[in-house]
Coordinates of C-alpha atoms in Angstrom, one line a residue:
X1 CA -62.5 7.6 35.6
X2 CA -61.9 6.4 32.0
X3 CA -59.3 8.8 30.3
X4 CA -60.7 11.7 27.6
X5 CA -61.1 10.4 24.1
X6 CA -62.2 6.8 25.5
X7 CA -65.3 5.3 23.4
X8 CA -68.5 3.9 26.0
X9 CA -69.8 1.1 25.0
X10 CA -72.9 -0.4 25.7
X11 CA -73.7 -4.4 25.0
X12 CA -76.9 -6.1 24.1
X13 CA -76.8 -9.3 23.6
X14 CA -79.2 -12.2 25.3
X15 CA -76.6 -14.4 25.9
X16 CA -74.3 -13.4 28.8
X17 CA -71.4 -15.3 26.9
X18 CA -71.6 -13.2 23.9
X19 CA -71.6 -10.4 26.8
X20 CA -68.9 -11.3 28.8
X21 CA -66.8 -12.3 26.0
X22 CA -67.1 -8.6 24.1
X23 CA -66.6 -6.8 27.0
X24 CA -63.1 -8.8 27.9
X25 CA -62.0 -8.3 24.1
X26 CA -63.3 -4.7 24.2
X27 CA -61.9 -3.9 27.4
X28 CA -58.4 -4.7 26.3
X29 CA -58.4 -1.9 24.3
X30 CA -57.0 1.3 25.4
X31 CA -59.7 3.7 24.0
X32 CA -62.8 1.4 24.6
X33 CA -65.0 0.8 27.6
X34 CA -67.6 -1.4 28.1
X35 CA -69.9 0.9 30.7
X36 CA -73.0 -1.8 30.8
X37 CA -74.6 -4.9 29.5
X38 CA -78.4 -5.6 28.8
X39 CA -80.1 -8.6 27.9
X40 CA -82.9 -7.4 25.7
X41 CA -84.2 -4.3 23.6
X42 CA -86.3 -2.8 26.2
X43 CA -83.5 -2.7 28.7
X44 CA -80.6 -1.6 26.2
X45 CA -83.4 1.4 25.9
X46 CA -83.3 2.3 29.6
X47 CA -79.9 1.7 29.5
X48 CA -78.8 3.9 27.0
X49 CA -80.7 7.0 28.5
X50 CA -79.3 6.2 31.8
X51 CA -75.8 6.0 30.4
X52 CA -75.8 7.7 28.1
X53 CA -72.5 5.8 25.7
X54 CA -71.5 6.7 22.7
X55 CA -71.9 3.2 20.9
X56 CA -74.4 0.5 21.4
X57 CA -73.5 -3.2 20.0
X58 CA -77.2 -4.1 19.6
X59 CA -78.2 -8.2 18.7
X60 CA -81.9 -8.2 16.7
X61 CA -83.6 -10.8 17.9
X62 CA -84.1 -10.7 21.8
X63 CA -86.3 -12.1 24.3
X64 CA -88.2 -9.4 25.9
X65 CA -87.8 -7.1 22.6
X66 CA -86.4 -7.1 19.3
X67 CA -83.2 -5.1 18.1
X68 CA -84.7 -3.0 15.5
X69 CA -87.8 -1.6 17.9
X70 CA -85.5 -0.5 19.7
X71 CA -83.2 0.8 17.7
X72 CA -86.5 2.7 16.1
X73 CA -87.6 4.3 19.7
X74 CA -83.7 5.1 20.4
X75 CA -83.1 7.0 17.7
X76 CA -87.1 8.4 17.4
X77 CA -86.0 9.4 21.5
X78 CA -82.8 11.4 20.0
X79 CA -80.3 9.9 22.3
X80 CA -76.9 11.0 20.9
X81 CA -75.7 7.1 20.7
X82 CA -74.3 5.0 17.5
X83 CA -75.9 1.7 17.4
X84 CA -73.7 -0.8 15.4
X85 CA -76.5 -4.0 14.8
X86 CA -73.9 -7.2 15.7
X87 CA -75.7 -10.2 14.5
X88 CA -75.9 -13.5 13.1
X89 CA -78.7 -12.8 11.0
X90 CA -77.8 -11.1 7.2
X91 CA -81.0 -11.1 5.3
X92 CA -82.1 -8.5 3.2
X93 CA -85.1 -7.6 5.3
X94 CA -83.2 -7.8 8.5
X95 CA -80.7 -5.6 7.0
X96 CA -83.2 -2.9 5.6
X97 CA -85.0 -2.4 8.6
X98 CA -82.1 -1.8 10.6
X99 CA -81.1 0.9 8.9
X100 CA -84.3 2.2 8.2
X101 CA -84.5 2.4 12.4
X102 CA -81.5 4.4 12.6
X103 CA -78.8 1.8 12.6
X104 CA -75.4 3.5 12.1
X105 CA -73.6 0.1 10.9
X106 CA -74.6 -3.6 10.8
X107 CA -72.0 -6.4 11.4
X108 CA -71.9 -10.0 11.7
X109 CA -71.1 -11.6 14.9
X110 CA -68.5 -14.1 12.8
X111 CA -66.2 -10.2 12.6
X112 CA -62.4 -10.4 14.1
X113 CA -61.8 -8.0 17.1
X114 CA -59.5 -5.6 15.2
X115 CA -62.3 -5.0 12.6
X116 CA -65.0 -4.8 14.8
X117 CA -63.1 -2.0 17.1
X118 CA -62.0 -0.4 14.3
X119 CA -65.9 -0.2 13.1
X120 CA -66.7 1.3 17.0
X121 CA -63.7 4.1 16.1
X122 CA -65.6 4.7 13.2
X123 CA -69.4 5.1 14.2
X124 CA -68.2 6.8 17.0
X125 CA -66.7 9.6 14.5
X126 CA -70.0 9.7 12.8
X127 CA -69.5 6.9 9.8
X128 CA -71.7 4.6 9.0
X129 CA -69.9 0.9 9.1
X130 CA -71.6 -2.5 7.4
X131 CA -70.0 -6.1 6.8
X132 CA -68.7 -6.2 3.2
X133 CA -71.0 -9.0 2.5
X134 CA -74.0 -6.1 3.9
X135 CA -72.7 -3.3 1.8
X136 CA -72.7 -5.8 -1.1
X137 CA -76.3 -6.6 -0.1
X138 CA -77.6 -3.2 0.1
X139 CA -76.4 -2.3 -3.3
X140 CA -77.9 -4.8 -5.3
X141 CA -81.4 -4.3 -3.2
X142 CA -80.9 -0.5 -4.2
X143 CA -80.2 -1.4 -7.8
X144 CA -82.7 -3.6 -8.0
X145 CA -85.2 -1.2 -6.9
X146 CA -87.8 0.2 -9.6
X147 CA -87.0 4.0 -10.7
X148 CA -89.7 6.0 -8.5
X149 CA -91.9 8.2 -10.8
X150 CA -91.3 11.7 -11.0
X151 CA -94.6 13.8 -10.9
X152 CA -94.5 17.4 -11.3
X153 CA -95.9 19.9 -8.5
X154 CA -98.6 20.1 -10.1
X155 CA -99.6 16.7 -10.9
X156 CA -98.7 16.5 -6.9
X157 CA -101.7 18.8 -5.9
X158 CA -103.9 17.2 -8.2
X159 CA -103.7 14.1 -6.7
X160 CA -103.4 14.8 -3.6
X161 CA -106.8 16.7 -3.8
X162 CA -107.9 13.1 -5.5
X163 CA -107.0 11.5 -2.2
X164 CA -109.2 13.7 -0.2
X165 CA -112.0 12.7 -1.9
X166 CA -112.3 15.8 -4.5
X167 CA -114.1 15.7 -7.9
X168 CA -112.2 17.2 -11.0
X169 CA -114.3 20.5 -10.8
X170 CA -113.6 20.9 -7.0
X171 CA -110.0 20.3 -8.0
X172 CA -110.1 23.2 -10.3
X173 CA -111.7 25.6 -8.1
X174 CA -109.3 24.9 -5.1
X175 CA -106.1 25.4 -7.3
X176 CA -108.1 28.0 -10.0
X177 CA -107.6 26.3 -12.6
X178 CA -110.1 24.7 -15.5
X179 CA -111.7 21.4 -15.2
X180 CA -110.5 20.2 -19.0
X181 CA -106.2 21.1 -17.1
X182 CA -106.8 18.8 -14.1
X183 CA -108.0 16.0 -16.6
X184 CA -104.5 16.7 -18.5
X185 CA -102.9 16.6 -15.4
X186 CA -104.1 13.4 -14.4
X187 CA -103.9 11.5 -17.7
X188 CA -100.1 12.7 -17.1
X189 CA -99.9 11.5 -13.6
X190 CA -101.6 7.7 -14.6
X191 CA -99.1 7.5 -17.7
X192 CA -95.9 8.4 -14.8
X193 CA -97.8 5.8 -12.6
X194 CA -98.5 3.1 -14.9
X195 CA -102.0 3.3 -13.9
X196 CA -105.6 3.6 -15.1
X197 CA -107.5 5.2 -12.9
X198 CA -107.5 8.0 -9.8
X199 CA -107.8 4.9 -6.7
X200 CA -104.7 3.4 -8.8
X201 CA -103.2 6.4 -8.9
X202 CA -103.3 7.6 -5.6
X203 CA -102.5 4.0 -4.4
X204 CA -99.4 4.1 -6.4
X205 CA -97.9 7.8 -5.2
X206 CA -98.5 6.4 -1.8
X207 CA -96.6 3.3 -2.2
X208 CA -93.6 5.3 -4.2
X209 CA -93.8 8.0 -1.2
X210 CA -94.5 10.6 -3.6
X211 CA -97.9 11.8 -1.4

């Protein structure tokens, strides 16, 4: 029986190298156990509920099922694991969609052992751990992302009453308010939007996540 305090690990990885060569560098430390291997999304899922570890070293691109699928039905599931993505792969969409999914860190598989068991330490206390080239990634993606419109709550209703199909007076009636204000409210909403018409403007709240 593993002593209290000791972090359970679980390995994904398709190739049982990369497998058996984690789990003797893990295992060497005092405070981490390797407690089971799977070779592919779908059985790191089973895997995870059946033992339940605290961290799961999870490779994205898998025969059988991809990393970040899983890693989306893991977390959607509420098991209590971190899932650190270890990879080769480091581009920007990779990276996104992994943490979108839940991801608590994402390292590269080039990391040394004493900074890839100090990232388990960490995820396992409830930080989130990325590659210094990844956090460098993120932030530029972030900052390079367009300022999302701000509409007002009213502007809000208005359109979102657009998107089910209502006409300005039935907009007025169902939030009592005049015909001529939910005109002023849209024209306010296109100008926030960039847009010139209600399709655009709904189309454009949608894509910004405002409706």
């Amino acid at each position: 029986m593993p002593p209290a305090g000791t972090i359970r690990i679980l390995l994904a990885d398709d190739h049982p190298v990369v497998r058996q060569g984690l789990a003797a560098m893990l295992g060497a430390e005092p405070d981490l156990e390797v407690v089971g291997e799977a070779a592919s999304g779908p059985q790191a899922e089973a895997l995870s509920a059946a033992l339940t570890p605290d961290i799961v070293l999870m490779d994205l691109r898998m025969p059988g099922g991809g990393g970040v699928e899983s890693i989306e039905r893991m977390t959607a599931a509420g098991l209590p694991c971190r899932i650190i993505v270890l990879t080769t792969y480091e581009t920007d969409g990779d990276i996104l969609r992994a943490v979108e999914a839940g991801a608590a860190g994402y390292l590269l598989k080039d990391v040394a052992l004493a900074e890839l068991a100090g990232a388990i330490r960490a995820a396992a206390r409830g930080e989130t751990v990325l590659a210094p080239s990844i956090a460098t990634r993120l932030v530029d993606r972030l900052r390079s992302r367009p300022e999302v419109p701000r509409l007002s709550d009213r502007e809000t209703a208005v359109l979102r009453l657009v998107a089910e199909g209502c006409t300005n007076a039935e907009i007025g009636r169902r939030l009592f308010i005049g015909e001529s204000t939910v005109k002023t409210h849209l024209l306010r909403a296109f100008g926030k939007l960039g847009v010139a018409d209600r399709t655009a403007a709904v189309t454009s709240a949608m894509r910004h996540g405002l409706l």
